[in-house]
PDB file of C-alpha atoms and ligand atoms in Angstrom:
ATOM      1  CA  UNK L1380      41.148  -5.585 -37.778  1.00 46.00           C
ATOM      2  CA  UNK L1381      37.823  -3.808 -37.610  1.00 50.00           C
ATOM      3  CA  UNK L1382      37.411  -3.376 -41.491  1.00 54.00           C
ATOM      4  CA  UNK L1383      37.991  -7.317 -41.493  1.00 53.00           C
ATOM      5  CA  UNK L1384      35.525  -8.390 -38.855  1.00 51.00           C
ATOM      6  CA  UNK L1385      33.086  -5.925 -40.528  1.00 52.00           C
ATOM      7  CA  UNK L1386      33.498  -7.655 -43.440  1.00 51.00           C
ATOM      8  CA  UNK L1387      33.452 -11.255 -42.404  1.00 54.00           C
ATOM      9  CA  UNK L1388      30.028 -10.330 -40.864  1.00 52.00           C
ATOM     10  CA  UNK L1389      28.662  -8.760 -43.650  1.00 52.00           C
ATOM     11  CA  UNK L1390      29.865 -11.802 -45.391  1.00 50.00           C
ATOM     12  CA  UNK L1391      28.444 -14.092 -42.658  1.00 50.00           C
ATOM     13  CA  UNK L1392      24.744 -12.293 -42.980  1.00 50.00           C
ATOM     14  CA  UNK L1393      25.028 -12.507 -46.742  1.00 49.00           C
ATOM     15  CA  UNK L1394      25.522 -16.155 -46.554  1.00 47.00           C
ATOM     16  CA  UNK L1395      22.969 -16.944 -43.844  1.00 49.00           C
ATOM     17  CA  UNK L1396      20.344 -14.548 -45.821  1.00 49.00           C
ATOM     18  CA  UNK L1397      21.508 -16.751 -48.801  1.00 46.00           C
ATOM     19  CA  UNK L1398      20.900 -20.165 -46.780  1.00 46.00           C
ATOM     20  CA  UNK L1399      17.323 -19.032 -46.051  1.00 50.00           C
ATOM     21  CA  UNK L1400      16.500 -18.018 -49.423  1.00 48.00           C
ATOM     22  CA  UNK L1401      17.554 -21.046 -51.198  1.00 51.00           C
ATOM     23  CA  UNK L1402      15.870 -23.540 -48.204  1.00 78.00           C
ATOM     24  CA  UNK L1403      12.741 -21.537 -49.011  1.00 83.00           C
ATOM     25  CA  UNK L1404      13.049 -22.091 -52.872  1.00 82.00           C
ATOM     26  CA  UNK L1405      14.782 -25.806 -52.424  1.00 86.00           C
ATOM     27  CA  UNK L1406      11.656 -26.882 -50.191  1.00 89.00           C
ATOM     28  CA  UNK L1407       9.115 -25.390 -51.936  1.00 90.00           C
ATOM     29  CA  UNK L1408      10.014 -27.238 -55.115  1.00 89.00           C
ATOM     30  CA  UNK L1409      11.103 -30.295 -52.759  1.00 90.00           C
ATOM     31  CA  UNK L1410       7.448 -30.506 -51.694  1.00 92.00           C
ATOM     32  CA  UNK L1411       5.839 -29.591 -54.832  1.00 92.00           C
ATOM     33  CA  UNK L1412       7.541 -32.464 -56.754  1.00 92.00           C
ATOM     34  CA  UNK L1413       6.740 -34.757 -53.641  1.00 93.00           C
ATOM     35  CA  UNK L1414       2.991 -33.790 -53.862  1.00 94.00           C
ATOM     36  CA  UNK L1415       3.193 -34.594 -57.858  1.00 93.00           C
ATOM     37  CA  UNK L1416       5.022 -37.973 -57.332  1.00 94.00           C
ATOM     38  CA  UNK L1417       2.398 -38.876 -54.940  1.00 94.00           C
ATOM     39  CA  UNK L1418      -0.494 -37.730 -56.986  1.00 92.00           C
ATOM     40  CA  UNK L1419       0.608 -39.402 -60.137  1.00 93.00           C
ATOM     41  CA  UNK L1420       0.929 -42.657 -57.912  1.00 94.00           C
ATOM     42  CA  UNK L1421      -2.433 -42.376 -56.452  1.00 92.00           C
ATOM     43  CA  UNK L1422      -4.125 -41.933 -59.993  1.00 90.00           C
ATOM     44  CA  UNK L1423      -2.131 -45.338 -61.102  1.00 90.00           C
ATOM     45  CA  UNK L1424      -4.680 -46.875 -58.310  1.00 89.00           C
ATOM     46  CA  UNK L1425      -7.450 -47.548 -60.326  1.00 74.00           C
ATOM     47  CA  UNK L1426     -10.974 -47.539 -58.938  1.00 65.00           C
ATOM     48  CA  UNK L1427     -14.719 -47.928 -59.955  1.00 65.00           C
ATOM     49  CA  UNK L1428     -15.836 -44.283 -59.604  1.00 63.00           C
ATOM     50  CA  UNK L1429     -19.152 -44.552 -61.563  1.00 65.00           C
ATOM     51  CA  UNK L1430     -20.114 -46.969 -59.257  1.00 76.00           C
ATOM     52  CA  UNK L1431     -19.468 -45.336 -56.315  1.00 86.00           C
ATOM     53  CA  UNK L1432     -21.604 -41.819 -56.510  1.00 84.00           C
ATOM     54  CA  UNK L1433     -23.884 -43.470 -53.548  1.00 88.00           C
ATOM     55  CA  UNK L1434     -20.687 -43.319 -51.583  1.00 91.00           C
ATOM     56  CA  UNK L1435     -20.006 -39.913 -51.918  1.00 92.00           C
ATOM     57  CA  UNK L1436     -19.544 -38.083 -48.788  1.00 94.00           C
ATOM     58  CA  UNK L1437     -18.092 -34.470 -48.107  1.00 96.00           C
ATOM     59  CA  UNK L1438     -15.330 -34.541 -45.690  1.00 97.00           C
ATOM     60  CA  UNK L1439     -14.887 -30.894 -44.955  1.00 97.00           C
ATOM     61  CA  UNK L1440     -11.707 -30.119 -45.755  1.00 96.00           C
ATOM     62  CA  UNK L1441     -10.655 -27.148 -43.603  1.00 96.00           C
ATOM     63  CA  UNK L1442     -11.469 -23.648 -45.311  1.00 95.00           C
ATOM     64  CA  UNK L1443      -8.472 -22.107 -44.818  1.00 93.00           C
ATOM     65  CA  UNK L1444      -6.586 -25.005 -46.732  1.00 93.00           C
ATOM     66  CA  UNK L1445      -9.649 -25.082 -49.453  1.00 92.00           C
ATOM     67  CA  UNK L1446      -9.473 -21.541 -49.695  1.00 89.00           C
ATOM     68  CA  UNK L1447      -5.801 -21.285 -49.806  1.00 84.00           C
ATOM     69  CA  UNK L1448      -5.232 -18.966 -46.789  1.00 85.00           C
ATOM     70  CA  UNK L1449      -1.944 -17.386 -46.959  1.00 86.00           C
ATOM     71  CA  UNK L1450       0.093 -19.127 -44.102  1.00 90.00           C
ATOM     72  CA  UNK L1451       3.694 -18.417 -42.725  1.00 89.00           C
ATOM     73  CA  UNK L1452       6.466 -20.169 -43.427  1.00 89.00           C
ATOM     74  CA  UNK L1453       6.603 -21.988 -40.444  1.00 90.00           C
ATOM     75  CA  UNK L1454       2.877 -23.154 -40.412  1.00 92.00           C
ATOM     76  CA  UNK L1455       3.244 -24.175 -43.947  1.00 93.00           C
ATOM     77  CA  UNK L1456       5.883 -26.262 -42.554  1.00 92.00           C
ATOM     78  CA  UNK L1457       3.616 -27.801 -39.708  1.00 94.00           C
ATOM     79  CA  UNK L1458       0.573 -28.391 -42.105  1.00 95.00           C
ATOM     80  CA  UNK L1459       2.152 -29.961 -44.815  1.00 95.00           C
ATOM     81  CA  UNK L1460       3.712 -31.972 -42.200  1.00 96.00           C
ATOM     82  CA  UNK L1461       0.423 -33.362 -40.584  1.00 96.00           C
ATOM     83  CA  UNK L1462      -0.904 -33.868 -44.207  1.00 97.00           C
ATOM     84  CA  UNK L1463       2.003 -36.173 -45.478  1.00 97.00           C
ATOM     85  CA  UNK L1464       1.914 -37.607 -41.761  1.00 97.00           C
ATOM     86  CA  UNK L1465      -1.814 -38.183 -41.999  1.00 98.00           C
ATOM     87  CA  UNK L1466      -2.000 -39.372 -45.305  1.00 98.00           C
ATOM     88  CA  UNK L1467       0.673 -41.985 -44.912  1.00 97.00           C
ATOM     89  CA  UNK L1468      -1.144 -43.713 -41.764  1.00 98.00           C
ATOM     90  CA  UNK L1469      -4.384 -43.643 -43.979  1.00 98.00           C
ATOM     91  CA  UNK L1470      -2.825 -45.717 -47.057  1.00 97.00           C
ATOM     92  CA  UNK L1471      -1.077 -47.869 -44.297  1.00 97.00           C
ATOM     93  CA  UNK L1472      -4.736 -48.896 -43.445  1.00 97.00           C
ATOM     94  CA  UNK L1473      -6.399 -52.420 -45.102  1.00 96.00           C
ATOM     95  CA  UNK L1474      -6.309 -51.745 -48.593  1.00 94.00           C
ATOM     96  CA  UNK L1475      -7.121 -55.860 -49.638  1.00 93.00           C
ATOM     97  CA  UNK L1476     -10.273 -55.676 -51.029  1.00 91.00           C
ATOM     98  CA  UNK L1477      -9.216 -52.870 -53.311  1.00 91.00           C
ATOM     99  CA  UNK L1478      -6.991 -54.930 -55.922  1.00 90.00           C
ATOM    100  CA  UNK L1479      -4.529 -52.136 -56.410  1.00 93.00           C
ATOM    101  CA  UNK L1480      -1.025 -53.057 -57.182  1.00 94.00           C
ATOM    102  CA  UNK L1481       0.631 -53.394 -53.986  1.00 94.00           C
ATOM    103  CA  UNK L1482       3.918 -51.859 -55.239  1.00 95.00           C
ATOM    104  CA  UNK L1483       2.356 -48.706 -56.427  1.00 95.00           C
ATOM    105  CA  UNK L1484       0.985 -48.553 -52.828  1.00 96.00           C
ATOM    106  CA  UNK L1485       4.235 -49.466 -51.108  1.00 96.00           C
ATOM    107  CA  UNK L1486       5.767 -46.574 -53.454  1.00 96.00           C
ATOM    108  CA  UNK L1487       3.289 -44.102 -52.352  1.00 97.00           C
ATOM    109  CA  UNK L1488       4.261 -45.148 -48.763  1.00 97.00           C
ATOM    110  CA  UNK L1489       7.920 -44.793 -49.017  1.00 96.00           C
ATOM    111  CA  UNK L1490       7.430 -41.114 -50.981  1.00 96.00           C
ATOM    112  CA  UNK L1491       4.962 -40.050 -48.045  1.00 96.00           C
ATOM    113  CA  UNK L1492       7.359 -41.333 -45.607  1.00 96.00           C
ATOM    114  CA  UNK L1493      10.237 -39.533 -46.707  1.00 94.00           C
ATOM    115  CA  UNK L1494       8.491 -36.237 -46.916  1.00 95.00           C
ATOM    116  CA  UNK L1495       7.060 -36.664 -43.765  1.00 95.00           C
ATOM    117  CA  UNK L1496      10.346 -37.757 -42.022  1.00 94.00           C
ATOM    118  CA  UNK L1497      12.248 -34.524 -43.831  1.00 92.00           C
ATOM    119  CA  UNK L1498       9.773 -31.989 -42.797  1.00 93.00           C
ATOM    120  CA  UNK L1499      10.172 -33.511 -39.060  1.00 93.00           C
ATOM    121  CA  UNK L1500      13.659 -32.410 -39.070  1.00 90.00           C
ATOM    122  CA  UNK L1501      12.976 -28.970 -40.423  1.00 90.00           C
ATOM    123  CA  UNK L1502      10.152 -28.632 -38.126  1.00 90.00           C
ATOM    124  CA  UNK L1503      12.453 -29.565 -35.052  1.00 89.00           C
ATOM    125  CA  UNK L1504      15.061 -26.852 -36.235  1.00 87.00           C
ATOM    126  CA  UNK L1505      12.656 -24.391 -36.462  1.00 87.00           C
ATOM    127  CA  UNK L1506      11.026 -25.020 -32.985  1.00 88.00           C
ATOM    128  CA  UNK L1507      14.624 -24.913 -31.663  1.00 87.00           C
ATOM    129  CA  UNK L1508      15.299 -21.511 -33.154  1.00 85.00           C
ATOM    130  CA  UNK L1509      11.999 -19.757 -33.301  1.00 84.00           C
ATOM    131  CA  UNK L1510       9.787 -18.195 -30.807  1.00 86.00           C
ATOM    132  CA  UNK L1511       6.726 -18.479 -33.023  1.00 88.00           C
ATOM    133  CA  UNK L1512       2.972 -18.386 -32.444  1.00 87.00           C
ATOM    134  CA  UNK L1513       1.966 -21.526 -34.170  1.00 89.00           C
ATOM    135  CA  UNK L1514      -1.373 -21.564 -36.118  1.00 86.00           C
ATOM    136  CA  UNK L1515      -2.742 -24.206 -33.791  1.00 91.00           C
ATOM    137  CA  UNK L1516      -5.992 -24.203 -34.938  1.00 94.00           C
ATOM    138  CA  UNK L1517      -5.423 -25.465 -38.637  1.00 95.00           C
ATOM    139  CA  UNK L1518      -3.747 -28.049 -37.039  1.00 95.00           C
ATOM    140  CA  UNK L1519      -6.650 -29.408 -34.816  1.00 96.00           C
ATOM    141  CA  UNK L1520      -9.068 -28.813 -38.154  1.00 97.00           C
ATOM    142  CA  UNK L1521      -7.043 -31.003 -40.209  1.00 97.00           C
ATOM    143  CA  UNK L1522      -6.607 -33.577 -37.335  1.00 97.00           C
ATOM    144  CA  UNK L1523     -10.177 -33.550 -37.231  1.00 98.00           C
ATOM    145  CA  UNK L1524     -10.539 -34.070 -40.920  1.00 98.00           C
ATOM    146  CA  UNK L1525      -8.351 -36.847 -41.367  1.00 98.00           C
ATOM    147  CA  UNK L1526     -10.199 -38.392 -38.266  1.00 98.00           C
ATOM    148  CA  UNK L1527     -13.317 -38.293 -40.419  1.00 98.00           C
ATOM    149  CA  UNK L1528     -11.755 -39.833 -43.231  1.00 98.00           C
ATOM    150  CA  UNK L1529     -10.282 -42.801 -41.130  1.00 98.00           C
ATOM    151  CA  UNK L1530     -13.892 -43.110 -39.491  1.00 98.00           C
ATOM    152  CA  UNK L1531     -15.367 -43.373 -43.115  1.00 98.00           C
ATOM    153  CA  UNK L1532     -13.127 -45.972 -44.176  1.00 98.00           C
ATOM    154  CA  UNK L1533     -13.932 -48.061 -41.090  1.00 98.00           C
ATOM    155  CA  UNK L1534     -17.861 -47.578 -41.253  1.00 97.00           C
ATOM    156  CA  UNK L1535     -17.590 -48.824 -44.974  1.00 96.00           C
ATOM    157  CA  UNK L1536     -15.221 -51.619 -43.917  1.00 97.00           C
ATOM    158  CA  UNK L1537     -12.725 -50.288 -46.408  1.00 96.00           C
ATOM    159  CA  UNK L1538     -14.674 -51.436 -49.371  1.00 93.00           C
ATOM    160  CA  UNK L1539     -13.269 -50.787 -52.862  1.00 91.00           C
ATOM    161  CA  UNK L1540     -15.792 -47.711 -53.118  1.00 92.00           C
ATOM    162  CA  UNK L1541     -14.785 -46.277 -49.821  1.00 94.00           C
ATOM    163  CA  UNK L1542     -11.083 -46.251 -51.071  1.00 94.00           C
ATOM    164  CA  UNK L1543     -12.295 -44.481 -54.253  1.00 92.00           C
ATOM    165  CA  UNK L1544     -13.837 -42.102 -52.531  1.00 93.00           C
ATOM    166  CA  UNK L1545     -11.007 -41.363 -50.529  1.00 95.00           C
ATOM    167  CA  UNK L1546      -8.372 -41.798 -52.889  1.00 94.00           C
ATOM    168  CA  UNK L1547      -9.980 -39.045 -55.010  1.00 92.00           C
ATOM    169  CA  UNK L1548     -10.150 -36.882 -51.937  1.00 95.00           C
ATOM    170  CA  UNK L1549      -6.393 -37.238 -51.431  1.00 96.00           C
ATOM    171  CA  UNK L1550      -6.142 -36.363 -54.888  1.00 94.00           C
ATOM    172  CA  UNK L1551      -7.533 -33.142 -53.952  1.00 94.00           C
ATOM    173  CA  UNK L1552      -5.407 -32.654 -50.794  1.00 96.00           C
ATOM    174  CA  UNK L1553      -1.998 -32.814 -52.870  1.00 95.00           C
ATOM    175  CA  UNK L1554      -3.893 -30.272 -55.316  1.00 94.00           C
ATOM    176  CA  UNK L1555      -4.190 -27.699 -51.925  1.00 94.00           C
ATOM    177  CA  UNK L1556      -0.764 -28.810 -50.639  1.00 94.00           C
ATOM    178  CA  UNK L1557       0.712 -27.590 -54.228  1.00 92.00           C
ATOM    179  CA  UNK L1558      -0.975 -24.122 -53.632  1.00 92.00           C
ATOM    180  CA  UNK L1559       0.079 -23.862 -49.913  1.00 92.00           C
ATOM    181  CA  UNK L1560       3.640 -24.153 -50.654  1.00 91.00           C
ATOM    182  CA  UNK L1561       3.772 -21.632 -53.586  1.00 88.00           C
ATOM    183  CA  UNK L1562       3.667 -19.054 -50.683  1.00 84.00           C
ATOM    184  CA  UNK L1563       6.958 -20.405 -49.704  1.00 85.00           C
ATOM    185  CA  UNK L1564       8.382 -18.353 -52.628  1.00 72.00           C
ATOM    186  CA  UNK L1565      10.698 -15.548 -51.284  1.00 59.00           C
TER     187      UNK L1565
HETATM  188  C1  NAG C 265      -7.593 -51.926 -62.415  1.00 96.37           C
HETATM  189  O1  NAG C 265      -6.682 -52.188 -63.285  1.00 96.37           O
HETATM  190  C2  NAG C 265      -6.378 -53.411 -63.598  1.00 96.37           C
HETATM  191  C3  NAG C 265      -5.225 -53.647 -64.649  1.00 96.37           C
HETATM  192  O2  NAG C 265      -5.652 -52.653 -65.842  1.00 96.37           O
HETATM  193  C4  NAG C 265      -7.368 -54.429 -63.692  1.00 96.37           C
HETATM  194  O3  NAG C 265      -6.925 -55.772 -64.105  1.00 96.37           O
HETATM  195  C5  NAG C 265      -8.450 -54.167 -62.588  1.00 96.37           C
HETATM  196  O4  NAG C 265      -9.452 -54.776 -62.797  1.00 96.37           O
HETATM  197  C6  NAG C 265      -8.749 -52.825 -62.316  1.00 96.37           C
HETATM  198  N1  NAG C 265      -9.707 -52.542 -61.134  1.00 96.37           N
HETATM  199  C7  NAG C 265     -10.573 -52.183 -60.870  1.00 96.37           C
HETATM  200  C8  NAG C 265     -11.107 -51.783 -59.921  1.00 96.37           C
HETATM  201  O5  NAG C 265     -11.075 -51.286 -62.040  1.00 96.37           O
HETATM  202  C1  NAG C 266      -8.458 -56.451 -44.184  1.00 96.37           C
HETATM  203  O1  NAG C 266      -9.779 -56.956 -44.872  1.00 96.37           O
HETATM  204  C2  NAG C 266     -10.180 -57.805 -44.812  1.00 96.37           C
HETATM  205  C3  NAG C 266     -11.593 -58.176 -45.735  1.00 96.37           C
HETATM  206  O2  NAG C 266     -12.179 -57.224 -45.050  1.00 96.37           O
HETATM  207  C4  NAG C 266      -9.969 -58.868 -43.859  1.00 96.37           C
HETATM  208  O3  NAG C 266     -10.151 -60.571 -44.649  1.00 96.37           O
HETATM  209  C5  NAG C 266      -8.423 -58.855 -43.377  1.00 96.37           C
HETATM  210  O4  NAG C 266      -8.802 -60.062 -42.159  1.00 96.37           O
HETATM  211  C6  NAG C 266      -7.982 -57.413 -43.023  1.00 96.37           C
HETATM  212  N1  NAG C 266      -6.743 -57.463 -42.656  1.00 96.37           N
HETATM  213  C7  NAG C 266      -6.224 -56.452 -41.655  1.00 96.37           C
HETATM  214  C8  NAG C 266      -4.901 -56.713 -41.060  1.00 96.37           C
HETATM  215  O5  NAG C 266      -7.028 -56.269 -41.110  1.00 96.37           O
HETATM  216  C1  NAG C 267       2.498 -53.161 -60.356  1.00 96.37           C
HETATM  217  O1  NAG C 267       3.118 -52.131 -60.663  1.00 96.37           O
HETATM  218  C2  NAG C 267       4.550 -52.546 -61.006  1.00 96.37           C
HETATM  219  C3  NAG C 267       5.029 -51.049 -61.426  1.00 96.37           C
HETATM  220  O2  NAG C 267       4.322 -50.170 -61.927  1.00 96.37           O
HETATM  221  C4  NAG C 267       4.743 -53.252 -62.162  1.00 96.37           C
HETATM  222  O3  NAG C 267       5.732 -53.422 -62.520  1.00 96.37           O
HETATM  223  C5  NAG C 267       3.946 -54.273 -61.714  1.00 96.37           C
HETATM  224  O4  NAG C 267       3.644 -55.334 -62.963  1.00 96.37           O
HETATM  225  C6  NAG C 267       2.129 -54.131 -61.243  1.00 96.37           C
HETATM  226  N1  NAG C 267       1.872 -55.387 -61.013  1.00 96.37           N
HETATM  227  C7  NAG C 267       0.609 -55.942 -61.427  1.00 96.37           C
HETATM  228  C8  NAG C 267       0.301 -57.248 -60.830  1.00 96.37           C
HETATM  229  O5  NAG C 267      -0.235 -55.311 -62.211  1.00 96.37           O
HETATM  230  C1  NAG C 268       8.727 -15.883 -26.746  1.00 96.37           C
HETATM  231  O1  NAG C 268       7.823 -15.119 -26.924  1.00 96.37           O
HETATM  232  C2  NAG C 268       6.755 -14.543 -25.847  1.00 96.37           C
HETATM  233  C3  NAG C 268       5.770 -13.495 -26.529  1.00 96.37           C
HETATM  234  O2  NAG C 268       6.307 -12.643 -27.171  1.00 96.37           O
HETATM  235  C4  NAG C 268       7.486 -14.315 -24.823  1.00 96.37           C
HETATM  236  O3  NAG C 268       6.957 -13.506 -23.539  1.00 96.37           O
HETATM  237  C5  NAG C 268       8.505 -15.096 -24.222  1.00 96.37           C
HETATM  238  O4  NAG C 268       9.654 -14.356 -23.626  1.00 96.37           O
HETATM  239  C6  NAG C 268       9.643 -15.120 -25.518  1.00 96.37           C
HETATM  240  N1  NAG C 268      10.464 -16.455 -25.185  1.00 96.37           N
HETATM  241  C7  NAG C 268      11.620 -16.609 -25.734  1.00 96.37           C
HETATM  242  C8  NAG C 268      12.494 -17.861 -25.636  1.00 96.37           C
HETATM  243  O5  NAG C 268      12.387 -15.590 -26.578  1.00 96.37           O
HETATM  244  C1  NAG C 269       1.058 -25.618 -31.044  1.00 96.37           C
HETATM  245  O1  NAG C 269       1.919 -26.327 -31.661  1.00 96.37           O
HETATM  246  C2  NAG C 269       3.120 -26.274 -31.576  1.00 96.37           C
HETATM  247  C3  NAG C 269       3.654 -27.245 -32.767  1.00 96.37           C
HETATM  248  O2  NAG C 269       3.109 -28.675 -32.804  1.00 96.37           O
HETATM  249  C4  NAG C 269       3.203 -26.727 -30.453  1.00 96.37           C
HETATM  250  O3  NAG C 269       4.742 -27.152 -30.569  1.00 96.37           O
HETATM  251  C5  NAG C 269       2.814 -25.955 -29.316  1.00 96.37           C
HETATM  252  O4  NAG C 269       3.080 -26.306 -28.128  1.00 96.37           O
HETATM  253  C6  NAG C 269       1.367 -25.797 -29.675  1.00 96.37           C
HETATM  254  N1  NAG C 269       0.795 -24.814 -28.726  1.00 96.37           N
HETATM  255  C7  NAG C 269      -0.322 -24.939 -28.017  1.00 96.37           C
HETATM  256  C8  NAG C 269      -0.771 -23.782 -27.138  1.00 96.37           C
HETATM  257  O5  NAG C 269      -0.896 -26.027 -28.095  1.00 96.37           O
END
């Protein structure tokens, strides 16, 4: 009886560790393919880069993102969720002057939304189960960063050049997001 219990407990432990290990790997590959798909869709939205140099601006992406600081798994979920959410909010804005293919933009929005929702579920689960000290400073830096992007678009009245600059910036976002999620390896 006792040994059966021990065996069951061992098995249970083994399987829960397995599930955790798998979900890390699974999440990483999922985030990485989402990010790649979004990047490809973004690249399909052509712009007029050479005429937009005067509109260039440094949005000052948070240093911890740019320098690829190593985050804990919980923070990676929190941070990538914020990024997908904010990028989704940005591309829902007025693109009427860009001449972008609306189907491509729609596909991008669908992808962003799906990934954002998926991360939300995981995030809620983590918040329920764990007593984790969140890195809210990075989150705050990110919120300010995306606010600067939105303010820029508004100030430029959603011009084609402004959108071209923002599109390039968000492409860089996915590059950093990919490095960030690499730390999800076990
Ligand atoms: C984008 O590409 C389409 C089709 O290739 C073209 O008609 C359009 O003029 C391009 N837009 C810009 C801003 O370059
Ligand atoms: C988007 O911008 C265009 C051109 O500036 C404007 O005519 C249109 O009303 C705007 N649409 C929305 C929904 O704000
Ligand atoms: C927009 O993109 C879709 C999918 O890539 C394509 O089928 C469609 O022809 C494009 N529309 C225009 C107006 O270029
Ligand atoms: C969470 O951690 C803090 C600090 O370590 C501790 O004071 C608190 O009691 C913990 N809460 C729960 C629900 O474990
Ligand atoms: C930090 O962020 C987490 C996740 O969004 C949130 O649950 C928590 O309340 C925040 N803590 C503080 C002190 O703001």
